PDB file of C-alpha atoms in Angstrom:
ATOM      1  CA  MET A  58     123.253 119.945 139.088  1.00  0.00           C
ATOM      2  CA  THR A  59     124.259 119.133 142.623  1.00  0.00           C
ATOM      3  CA  LEU A  60     126.741 116.697 143.856  1.00  0.00           C
ATOM      4  CA  THR A  61     126.176 116.337 147.581  1.00  0.00           C
ATOM      5  CA  PRO A  62     125.221 112.943 148.954  1.00  0.00           C
ATOM      6  CA  ALA A  63     122.354 112.508 151.365  1.00  0.00           C
ATOM      7  CA  PRO A  64     123.016 110.416 154.451  1.00  0.00           C
ATOM      8  CA  GLU A  65     122.187 106.887 155.372  1.00  0.00           C
ATOM      9  CA  PRO A  66     120.569 106.331 158.797  1.00  0.00           C
ATOM     10  CA  VAL A  67     122.967 105.026 161.441  1.00  0.00           C
ATOM     11  CA  VAL A  68     121.959 102.116 163.685  1.00  0.00           C
ATOM     12  CA  PRO A  69     122.966 102.914 167.291  1.00  0.00           C
ATOM     13  CA  ARG A  70     125.534 100.566 168.785  1.00  0.00           C
ATOM     14  CA  PRO A  71     126.960 100.265 172.288  1.00  0.00           C
ATOM     15  CA  GLY A  72     129.976 102.376 173.073  1.00  0.00           C
ATOM     16  CA  PRO A  73     131.248 105.588 171.497  1.00  0.00           C
ATOM     17  CA  GLU A  74     129.449 106.559 168.310  1.00  0.00           C
ATOM     18  CA  VAL A  75     131.404 106.042 165.091  1.00  0.00           C
ATOM     19  CA  ARG A  76     129.611 107.257 161.980  1.00  0.00           C
ATOM     20  CA  PRO A  77     130.526 105.920 158.565  1.00  0.00           C
ATOM     21  CA  THR A  78     131.614 108.341 155.889  1.00  0.00           C
ATOM     22  CA  ALA A  79     132.647 108.041 152.272  1.00  0.00           C
ATOM     23  CA  ILE A  80     136.187 107.207 153.360  1.00  0.00           C
ATOM     24  CA  GLY A  81     135.687 105.195 156.539  1.00  0.00           C
ATOM     25  CA  PRO A  82     134.693 105.835 160.154  1.00  0.00           C
ATOM     26  CA  ARG A  83     135.411 109.008 162.001  1.00  0.00           C
ATOM     27  CA  SER A  84     136.838 108.851 165.483  1.00  0.00           C
ATOM     28  CA  PRO A  85     134.539 109.528 168.467  1.00  0.00           C
ATOM     29  CA  GLU A  86     136.900 112.315 169.592  1.00  0.00           C
ATOM     30  CA  SER A  87     136.438 114.180 166.318  1.00  0.00           C
ATOM     31  CA  PRO A  88     132.916 113.386 165.057  1.00  0.00           C
ATOM     32  CA  HIS A  89     132.970 116.005 162.332  1.00  0.00           C
ATOM     33  CA  GLY A  90     136.493 115.567 161.022  1.00  0.00           C
ATOM     34  CA  PRO A  91     139.475 117.863 161.430  1.00  0.00           C
ATOM     35  CA  ASP A  92     138.442 120.220 158.653  1.00  0.00           C
ATOM     36  CA  ALA A  93     134.817 120.636 159.640  1.00  0.00           C
ATOM     37  CA  GLY A  94     133.625 124.093 160.557  1.00  0.00           C
ATOM     38  CA  PRO A  95     130.997 126.717 159.808  1.00  0.00           C
ATOM     39  CA  GLY A  96     131.944 126.732 156.130  1.00  0.00           C
ATOM     40  CA  ALA A  97     132.007 122.957 155.677  1.00  0.00           C
ATOM     41  CA  GLY A  98     129.613 121.804 153.020  1.00  0.00           C
ATOM     42  CA  PRO A  99     127.113 118.973 153.410  1.00  0.00           C
ATOM     43  CA  GLY A 100     128.397 115.467 152.876  1.00  0.00           C
ATOM     44  CA  PRO A 101     127.647 111.828 153.659  1.00  0.00           C
ATOM     45  CA  ASP A 102     127.052 112.686 157.333  1.00  0.00           C
ATOM     46  CA  ALA A 103     124.720 115.639 156.673  1.00  0.00           C
ATOM     47  CA  GLY A 104     121.309 115.354 158.301  1.00  0.00           C
ATOM     48  CA  ARG A 105     120.443 111.814 159.279  1.00  0.00           C
ATOM     49  CA  GLY A 106     116.797 110.991 159.795  1.00  0.00           C
ATOM     50  CA  PRO A 107     113.613 109.622 158.217  1.00  0.00           C
ATOM     51  CA  LEU A 108     113.328 109.597 154.450  1.00  0.00           C
ATOM     52  CA  LEU A 109     110.137 111.694 154.151  1.00  0.00           C
ATOM     53  CA  PRO A 110     111.499 114.965 155.605  1.00  0.00           C
ATOM     54  CA  ARG A 111     114.636 114.659 153.500  1.00  0.00           C
ATOM     55  CA  ALA A 112     112.603 114.001 150.340  1.00  0.00           C
ATOM     56  CA  VAL A 113     110.431 117.028 151.139  1.00  0.00           C
ATOM     57  CA  CYS A 114     113.587 119.152 151.442  1.00  0.00           C
ATOM     58  CA  GLU A 115     114.739 117.886 148.042  1.00  0.00           C
ATOM     59  CA  ALA A 116     111.373 118.743 146.478  1.00  0.00           C
ATOM     60  CA  ALA A 117     111.293 122.208 148.072  1.00  0.00           C
ATOM     61  CA  LEU A 118     114.848 123.100 147.087  1.00  0.00           C
ATOM     62  CA  THR A 119     114.362 121.848 143.525  1.00  0.00           C
ATOM     63  CA  ALA A 120     111.119 123.821 143.234  1.00  0.00           C
ATOM     64  CA  LEU A 121     112.837 126.980 144.462  1.00  0.00           C
ATOM     65  CA  LEU A 122     115.761 126.408 142.105  1.00  0.00           C
ATOM     66  CA  LEU A 123     113.496 126.041 139.058  1.00  0.00           C
ATOM     67  CA  PHE A 124     111.392 129.010 140.102  1.00  0.00           C
ATOM     68  CA  LEU A 125     114.507 131.162 140.238  1.00  0.00           C
ATOM     69  CA  ILE A 126     115.856 129.760 136.957  1.00  0.00           C
ATOM     70  CA  VAL A 127     112.614 130.648 135.153  1.00  0.00           C
ATOM     71  CA  THR A 128     112.725 134.066 136.817  1.00  0.00           C
ATOM     72  CA  ALA A 129     116.301 134.629 135.690  1.00  0.00           C
ATOM     73  CA  VAL A 130     115.546 133.554 132.124  1.00  0.00           C
ATOM     74  CA  ARG A 131     112.415 135.708 132.041  1.00  0.00           C
ATOM     75  CA  TRP A 132     114.487 138.818 132.847  1.00  0.00           C
ATOM     76  CA  LEU A 133     117.640 137.873 130.930  1.00  0.00           C
ATOM     77  CA  VAL A 134     115.759 137.320 127.667  1.00  0.00           C
ATOM     78  CA  GLY A 135     115.067 140.953 126.882  1.00  0.00           C
ATOM     79  CA  PRO A 136     114.809 143.210 123.873  1.00  0.00           C
ATOM     80  CA  ASP A 137     118.558 143.845 123.563  1.00  0.00           C
ATOM     81  CA  PRO A 138     120.031 141.383 121.011  1.00  0.00           C
ATOM     82  CA  GLY A 139     123.538 142.611 121.784  1.00  0.00           C
ATOM     83  CA  ALA A 140     123.402 141.043 125.245  1.00  0.00           C
ATOM     84  CA  ALA A 141     122.516 137.581 123.942  1.00  0.00           C
ATOM     85  CA  ALA A 142     126.103 136.298 123.966  1.00  0.00           C
ATOM     86  CA  ALA A 143     126.510 137.083 127.662  1.00  0.00           C
ATOM     87  CA  ARG A 144     123.277 135.434 128.792  1.00  0.00           C
ATOM     88  CA  PRO A 145     124.585 131.843 129.224  1.00  0.00           C
ATOM     89  CA  ALA A 146     127.510 133.084 131.319  1.00  0.00           C
ATOM     90  CA  VAL A 147     125.241 135.233 133.501  1.00  0.00           C
ATOM     91  CA  LEU A 148     122.702 132.442 133.909  1.00  0.00           C
ATOM     92  CA  GLY A 149     125.493 129.993 134.735  1.00  0.00           C
ATOM     93  CA  ALA A 150     126.850 132.305 137.430  1.00  0.00           C
ATOM     94  CA  VAL A 151     123.371 132.726 138.908  1.00  0.00           C
ATOM     95  CA  VAL A 152     122.572 129.009 138.945  1.00  0.00           C
ATOM     96  CA  GLY A 153     126.016 128.031 140.240  1.00  0.00           C
ATOM     97  CA  THR A 154     125.727 130.504 143.116  1.00  0.00           C
ATOM     98  CA  LEU A 155     122.230 129.297 143.955  1.00  0.00           C
ATOM     99  CA  LEU A 156     123.343 125.663 144.055  1.00  0.00           C
ATOM    100  CA  ALA A 157     126.234 126.400 146.410  1.00  0.00           C
ATOM    101  CA  LEU A 158     123.941 128.370 148.725  1.00  0.00           C
ATOM    102  CA  PHE A 159     121.230 125.693 148.660  1.00  0.00           C
ATOM    103  CA  MET A 160     123.735 122.949 149.467  1.00  0.00           C
ATOM    104  CA  MET A 161     124.949 124.860 152.541  1.00  0.00           C
ATOM    105  CA  SER A 162     121.443 125.816 153.689  1.00  0.00           C
ATOM    106  CA  PRO A 163     119.695 123.921 156.511  1.00  0.00           C
ATOM    107  CA  PRO A 164     117.371 122.056 154.085  1.00  0.00           C
ATOM    108  CA  GLY A 165     120.385 121.195 151.934  1.00  0.00           C
ATOM    109  CA  ARG A 166     122.232 119.806 154.929  1.00  0.00           C
ATOM    110  CA  CYS A 167     119.126 117.841 155.884  1.00  0.00           C
ATOM    111  CA  SER A 168     118.683 116.108 152.521  1.00  0.00           C
ATOM    112  CA  GLY A 169     122.222 116.262 151.155  1.00  0.00           C
ATOM    113  CA  GLY A 170     121.206 118.820 148.525  1.00  0.00           C
ATOM    114  CA  HIS A 171     121.216 116.580 145.440  1.00  0.00           C
ATOM    115  CA  LEU A 172     118.543 118.464 143.415  1.00  0.00           C
ATOM    116  CA  ASN A 173     119.359 116.120 140.531  1.00  0.00           C
ATOM    117  CA  PRO A 174     118.177 112.526 139.999  1.00  0.00           C
ATOM    118  CA  ALA A 175     121.401 111.686 138.168  1.00  0.00           C
ATOM    119  CA  VAL A 176     123.414 112.804 141.193  1.00  0.00           C
ATOM    120  CA  SER A 177     121.360 110.565 143.499  1.00  0.00           C
ATOM    121  CA  LEU A 178     122.036 107.694 141.093  1.00  0.00           C
ATOM    122  CA  ALA A 179     125.748 108.501 140.977  1.00  0.00           C
ATOM    123  CA  LEU A 180     126.035 108.638 144.756  1.00  0.00           C
ATOM    124  CA  TRP A 181     124.356 105.264 145.061  1.00  0.00           C
ATOM    125  CA  ARG A 182     126.793 103.743 142.588  1.00  0.00           C
ATOM    126  CA  LEU A 183     129.655 105.405 144.478  1.00  0.00           C
ATOM    127  CA  GLY A 184     128.454 103.636 147.618  1.00  0.00           C
ATOM    128  CA  VAL A 185     127.583 106.703 149.708  1.00  0.00           C
ATOM    129  CA  PHE A 186     123.788 106.773 149.252  1.00  0.00           C
ATOM    130  CA  PRO A 187     121.304 103.936 149.846  1.00  0.00           C
ATOM    131  CA  GLY A 188     119.855 102.501 146.651  1.00  0.00           C
ATOM    132  CA  ARG A 189     116.374 102.203 148.155  1.00  0.00           C
ATOM    133  CA  GLU A 190     116.193 106.012 148.378  1.00  0.00           C
ATOM    134  CA  VAL A 191     117.161 106.813 144.790  1.00  0.00           C
ATOM    135  CA  VAL A 192     113.605 106.541 143.402  1.00  0.00           C
ATOM    136  CA  PRO A 193     111.931 108.552 146.220  1.00  0.00           C
ATOM    137  CA  TYR A 194     114.540 111.272 145.813  1.00  0.00           C
ATOM    138  CA  ALA A 195     114.102 111.308 142.034  1.00  0.00           C
ATOM    139  CA  VAL A 196     110.313 111.548 142.349  1.00  0.00           C
ATOM    140  CA  ALA A 197     110.671 114.432 144.815  1.00  0.00           C
ATOM    141  CA  GLN A 198     113.120 116.264 142.549  1.00  0.00           C
ATOM    142  CA  LEU A 199     110.975 115.884 139.435  1.00  0.00           C
ATOM    143  CA  ALA A 200     107.819 116.916 141.290  1.00  0.00           C
ATOM    144  CA  GLY A 201     109.658 119.932 142.684  1.00  0.00           C
ATOM    145  CA  SER A 202     110.797 120.876 139.188  1.00  0.00           C
ATOM    146  CA  LEU A 203     107.256 120.840 137.843  1.00  0.00           C
ATOM    147  CA  PHE A 204     105.882 122.763 140.809  1.00  0.00           C
ATOM    148  CA  GLY A 205     108.587 125.427 140.716  1.00  0.00           C
ATOM    149  CA  VAL A 206     108.077 126.129 137.007  1.00  0.00           C
ATOM    150  CA  TRP A 207     104.305 126.255 137.492  1.00  0.00           C
ATOM    151  CA  CYS A 208     104.693 128.756 140.343  1.00  0.00           C
ATOM    152  CA  ALA A 209     106.940 130.926 138.180  1.00  0.00           C
ATOM    153  CA  GLY A 210     104.209 131.007 135.558  1.00  0.00           C
ATOM    154  CA  LEU A 211     101.699 132.148 138.167  1.00  0.00           C
ATOM    155  CA  VAL A 212     103.977 134.923 139.398  1.00  0.00           C
ATOM    156  CA  TRP A 213     105.270 136.251 136.060  1.00  0.00           C
ATOM    157  CA  GLY A 214     102.239 135.557 133.917  1.00  0.00           C
ATOM    158  CA  PRO A 215     101.849 134.429 130.283  1.00  0.00           C
ATOM    159  CA  VAL A 216     105.237 135.854 129.257  1.00  0.00           C
ATOM    160  CA  THR A 217     106.909 132.759 130.734  1.00  0.00           C
ATOM    161  CA  ALA A 218     105.031 130.470 128.354  1.00  0.00           C
ATOM    162  CA  ARG A 219     105.741 132.413 125.173  1.00  0.00           C
ATOM    163  CA  PRO A 220     108.954 132.378 123.123  1.00  0.00           C
ATOM    164  CA  PRO A 221     111.726 133.039 123.816  1.00  0.00           C
ATOM    165  CA  VAL A 222     111.259 132.200 127.516  1.00  0.00           C
ATOM    166  CA  ARG A 223     109.158 129.019 127.088  1.00  0.00           C
ATOM    167  CA  HIS A 224     109.331 128.176 130.808  1.00  0.00           C
ATOM    168  CA  ALA A 225     113.175 128.172 130.574  1.00  0.00           C
ATOM    169  CA  SER A 226     113.165 124.912 128.611  1.00  0.00           C
ATOM    170  CA  VAL A 227     116.680 124.285 127.280  1.00  0.00           C
ATOM    171  CA  ARG A 228     117.251 123.702 123.569  1.00  0.00           C
ATOM    172  CA  ALA A 229     120.308 122.498 121.723  1.00  0.00           C
ATOM    173  CA  ASP A 230     121.809 124.215 118.714  1.00  0.00           C
ATOM    174  CA  PRO A 231     120.072 122.890 115.548  1.00  0.00           C
ATOM    175  CA  ALA A 232     123.407 121.491 114.370  1.00  0.00           C
ATOM    176  CA  TRP A 233     123.526 119.165 117.394  1.00  0.00           C
ATOM    177  CA  GLY A 234     121.723 115.869 116.849  1.00  0.00           C
ATOM    178  CA  ASP A 235     120.324 113.577 119.519  1.00  0.00           C
ATOM    179  CA  ALA A 236     123.521 111.520 119.722  1.00  0.00           C
ATOM    180  CA  ALA A 237     125.710 114.596 120.217  1.00  0.00           C
ATOM    181  CA  VAL A 238     123.468 116.004 122.948  1.00  0.00           C
ATOM    182  CA  LEU A 239     123.287 112.595 124.635  1.00  0.00           C
ATOM    183  CA  ALA A 240     127.089 112.323 124.611  1.00  0.00           C
ATOM    184  CA  ALA A 241     127.510 115.847 126.021  1.00  0.00           C
ATOM    185  CA  GLU A 242     125.008 115.266 128.822  1.00  0.00           C
ATOM    186  CA  ALA A 243     126.577 111.909 129.703  1.00  0.00           C
ATOM    187  CA  GLY A 244     130.093 113.327 129.563  1.00  0.00           C
ATOM    188  CA  VAL A 245     129.287 116.143 131.965  1.00  0.00           C
ATOM    189  CA  LEU A 246     127.814 113.755 134.535  1.00  0.00           C
ATOM    190  CA  ALA A 247     130.642 111.264 134.153  1.00  0.00           C
ATOM    191  CA  GLY A 248     133.192 113.985 134.844  1.00  0.00           C
ATOM    192  CA  SER A 249     131.128 115.404 137.698  1.00  0.00           C
ATOM    193  CA  THR A 250     130.818 111.957 139.287  1.00  0.00           C
ATOM    194  CA  LEU A 251     134.582 111.522 139.189  1.00  0.00           C
ATOM    195  CA  MET A 252     134.995 114.949 140.764  1.00  0.00           C
ATOM    196  CA  LEU A 253     132.535 113.955 143.459  1.00  0.00           C
ATOM    197  CA  ALA A 254     134.415 110.745 144.192  1.00  0.00           C
ATOM    198  CA  VAL A 255     137.685 112.652 144.560  1.00  0.00           C
ATOM    199  CA  LEU A 256     136.221 115.347 146.822  1.00  0.00           C
ATOM    200  CA  LEU A 257     134.491 112.798 149.039  1.00  0.00           C
ATOM    201  CA  ALA A 258     137.824 111.086 149.623  1.00  0.00           C
ATOM    202  CA  SER A 259     138.906 113.641 152.234  1.00  0.00           C
ATOM    203  CA  PRO A 260     137.357 115.989 154.812  1.00  0.00           C
ATOM    204  CA  GLY A 261     138.983 118.898 153.001  1.00  0.00           C
ATOM    205  CA  GLY A 262     137.276 117.863 149.783  1.00  0.00           C
ATOM    206  CA  ARG A 263     133.890 117.701 151.477  1.00  0.00           C
ATOM    207  CA  ARG A 264     134.491 121.199 152.802  1.00  0.00           C
ATOM    208  CA  VAL A 265     134.849 122.737 149.343  1.00  0.00           C
ATOM    209  CA  LEU A 266     132.229 120.547 147.672  1.00  0.00           C
ATOM    210  CA  PRO A 267     129.457 123.195 147.398  1.00  0.00           C
ATOM    211  CA  TYR A 268     131.857 125.689 145.825  1.00  0.00           C
ATOM    212  CA  ALA A 269     133.191 123.090 143.381  1.00  0.00           C
ATOM    213  CA  VAL A 270     129.641 122.197 142.375  1.00  0.00           C
ATOM    214  CA  GLY A 271     128.697 125.832 141.866  1.00  0.00           C
ATOM    215  CA  LEU A 272     131.751 126.550 139.740  1.00  0.00           C
ATOM    216  CA  THR A 273     131.296 123.394 137.658  1.00  0.00           C
ATOM    217  CA  THR A 274     127.633 124.189 137.043  1.00  0.00           C
ATOM    218  CA  ALA A 275     128.446 127.749 135.998  1.00  0.00           C
ATOM    219  CA  LEU A 276     131.037 126.501 133.511  1.00  0.00           C
ATOM    220  CA  VAL A 277     128.720 123.837 132.065  1.00  0.00           C
ATOM    221  CA  ILE A 278     125.914 126.334 131.487  1.00  0.00           C
ATOM    222  CA  GLY A 279     128.206 129.036 130.178  1.00  0.00           C
ATOM    223  CA  VAL A 280     130.062 126.756 127.734  1.00  0.00           C
ATOM    224  CA  LEU A 281     127.523 124.105 126.729  1.00  0.00           C
ATOM    225  CA  GLY A 282     124.354 126.151 127.145  1.00  0.00           C
ATOM    226  CA  PRO A 283     124.458 127.584 123.605  1.00  0.00           C
ATOM    227  CA  LEU A 284     125.490 124.190 122.161  1.00  0.00           C
ATOM    228  CA  SER A 285     123.868 121.160 123.791  1.00  0.00           C
ATOM    229  CA  GLY A 286     121.633 123.085 126.171  1.00  0.00           C
ATOM    230  CA  GLY A 287     123.860 122.468 129.201  1.00  0.00           C
ATOM    231  CA  SER A 288     121.188 120.875 131.380  1.00  0.00           C
ATOM    232  CA  ALA A 289     123.101 117.943 132.960  1.00  0.00           C
ATOM    233  CA  ASN A 290     120.131 117.457 135.263  1.00  0.00           C
ATOM    234  CA  PRO A 291     116.882 115.617 134.395  1.00  0.00           C
ATOM    235  CA  ALA A 292     115.017 117.749 136.942  1.00  0.00           C
ATOM    236  CA  ARG A 293     116.310 120.944 135.295  1.00  0.00           C
ATOM    237  CA  GLN A 294     114.572 120.070 132.034  1.00  0.00           C
ATOM    238  CA  PHE A 295     111.620 118.009 133.271  1.00  0.00           C
ATOM    239  CA  GLY A 296     109.282 120.744 134.483  1.00  0.00           C
ATOM    240  CA  PRO A 297     110.150 123.321 131.810  1.00  0.00           C
ATOM    241  CA  ALA A 298     109.834 120.789 128.967  1.00  0.00           C
ATOM    242  CA  LEU A 299     106.455 119.469 130.136  1.00  0.00           C
ATOM    243  CA  LEU A 300     104.889 122.895 130.630  1.00  0.00           C
ATOM    244  CA  ALA A 301     106.373 124.227 127.394  1.00  0.00           C
ATOM    245  CA  GLY A 302     105.266 121.160 125.423  1.00  0.00           C
ATOM    246  CA  ASP A 303     108.889 120.748 124.413  1.00  0.00           C
ATOM    247  CA  THR A 304     109.181 117.027 125.120  1.00  0.00           C
ATOM    248  CA  GLY A 305     110.691 115.812 121.846  1.00  0.00           C
ATOM    249  CA  ARG A 306     114.197 115.572 123.311  1.00  0.00           C
ATOM    250  CA  LEU A 307     113.257 115.177 126.937  1.00  0.00           C
ATOM    251  CA  TRP A 308     114.389 111.542 126.855  1.00  0.00           C
ATOM    252  CA  VAL A 309     117.882 112.693 125.861  1.00  0.00           C
ATOM    253  CA  TYR A 310     118.116 115.083 128.820  1.00  0.00           C
ATOM    254  CA  VAL A 311     116.937 112.308 131.158  1.00  0.00           C
ATOM    255  CA  LEU A 312     118.897 109.370 129.776  1.00  0.00           C
ATOM    256  CA  GLY A 313     122.179 111.203 129.115  1.00  0.00           C
ATOM    257  CA  PRO A 314     122.877 112.289 132.714  1.00  0.00           C
ATOM    258  CA  ALA A 315     121.795 108.877 134.046  1.00  0.00           C
ATOM    259  CA  LEU A 316     124.209 107.075 131.726  1.00  0.00           C
ATOM    260  CA  GLY A 317     126.969 109.522 132.653  1.00  0.00           C
ATOM    261  CA  ALA A 318     126.391 108.938 136.365  1.00  0.00           C
ATOM    262  CA  VAL A 319     126.725 105.173 135.967  1.00  0.00           C
ATOM    263  CA  LEU A 320     129.762 105.548 133.717  1.00  0.00           C
ATOM    264  CA  GLY A 321     131.470 107.978 136.088  1.00  0.00           C
ATOM    265  CA  ALA A 322     130.905 105.674 139.063  1.00  0.00           C
ATOM    266  CA  TRP A 323     132.300 102.743 137.073  1.00  0.00           C
ATOM    267  CA  LEU A 324     135.403 104.739 136.197  1.00  0.00           C
ATOM    268  CA  ALA A 325     135.765 105.739 139.840  1.00  0.00           C
ATOM    269  CA  GLY A 326     135.636 102.070 140.770  1.00  0.00           C
ATOM    270  CA  ARG A 327     138.300 101.236 138.219  1.00  0.00           C
ATOM    271  CA  THR A 328     140.565 103.842 139.765  1.00  0.00           C
ATOM    272  CA  GLY A 329     139.876 102.719 143.330  1.00  0.00           C
ATOM    273  CA  LEU A 330     137.802 105.744 144.354  1.00  0.00           C
ATOM    274  CA  ARG A 331     134.413 104.066 144.724  1.00  0.00           C
ATOM    275  CA  ARG A 332     133.131 102.291 147.774  1.00  0.00           C
ATOM    276  CA  PRO A 333     131.038  99.131 147.211  1.00  0.00           C
ATOM    277  CA  ALA A 334     127.514 100.125 146.139  1.00  0.00           C
ATOM    278  CA  ARG A 335     124.750  99.574 148.689  1.00  0.00           C
TER     279      ARG A 335
END
């Protein structure tokens, strides 16, 4: 899951340029904010431009993410049963690190590095992402998910399709019903959306955003992975579930994060953190 908003194109106006951000305009003397620097993560001002190149970046990054997730699962699921308990923590650390790096990469700065349809939805409801771009971003992310998993199958062969790898499709503990998984997925996105709203409220928060996202993702996978599946991202489950034929609960992993994004943005509005939605 990624929590970095993509930008909205700016219409040139006479006089010094003042670009809108999540917390108001920045001064022309300091166009990148006082805390900006080489380590600053992408934010509302990252990479303005036409929609198509940004959507392509989203698709490419999501494809690479899913390729690497399938690769990690393929090598983590080995013959040693004693290592099974450590696998969610290791996978969480890997995915969290990848997300932080992708968000700070040039393609991530171009698109905003969402890599998650629920995040694009949340950012729209928070008022920092144009609503007309939510569907194109979601389509790009889902297509990238499917392509990345397919490429992993080509590289690693039939082993990725067989149990226990199954294209890295997540599965909840048998004791968890649909309602419990739905609540867990929604809760994670609601909390993540609130975190996003808080971090976007200051230049310092935007600076640490990629690291906060990586850490949050690692914790979600490490803690909820063995229980609810710990997806929190429709694109994370979309490609693996389709190619594995594991679509029975796919609706839960799509609907849960979307509901959580809307709920989190509503709570942010109630607490005065949300800008008016575009």
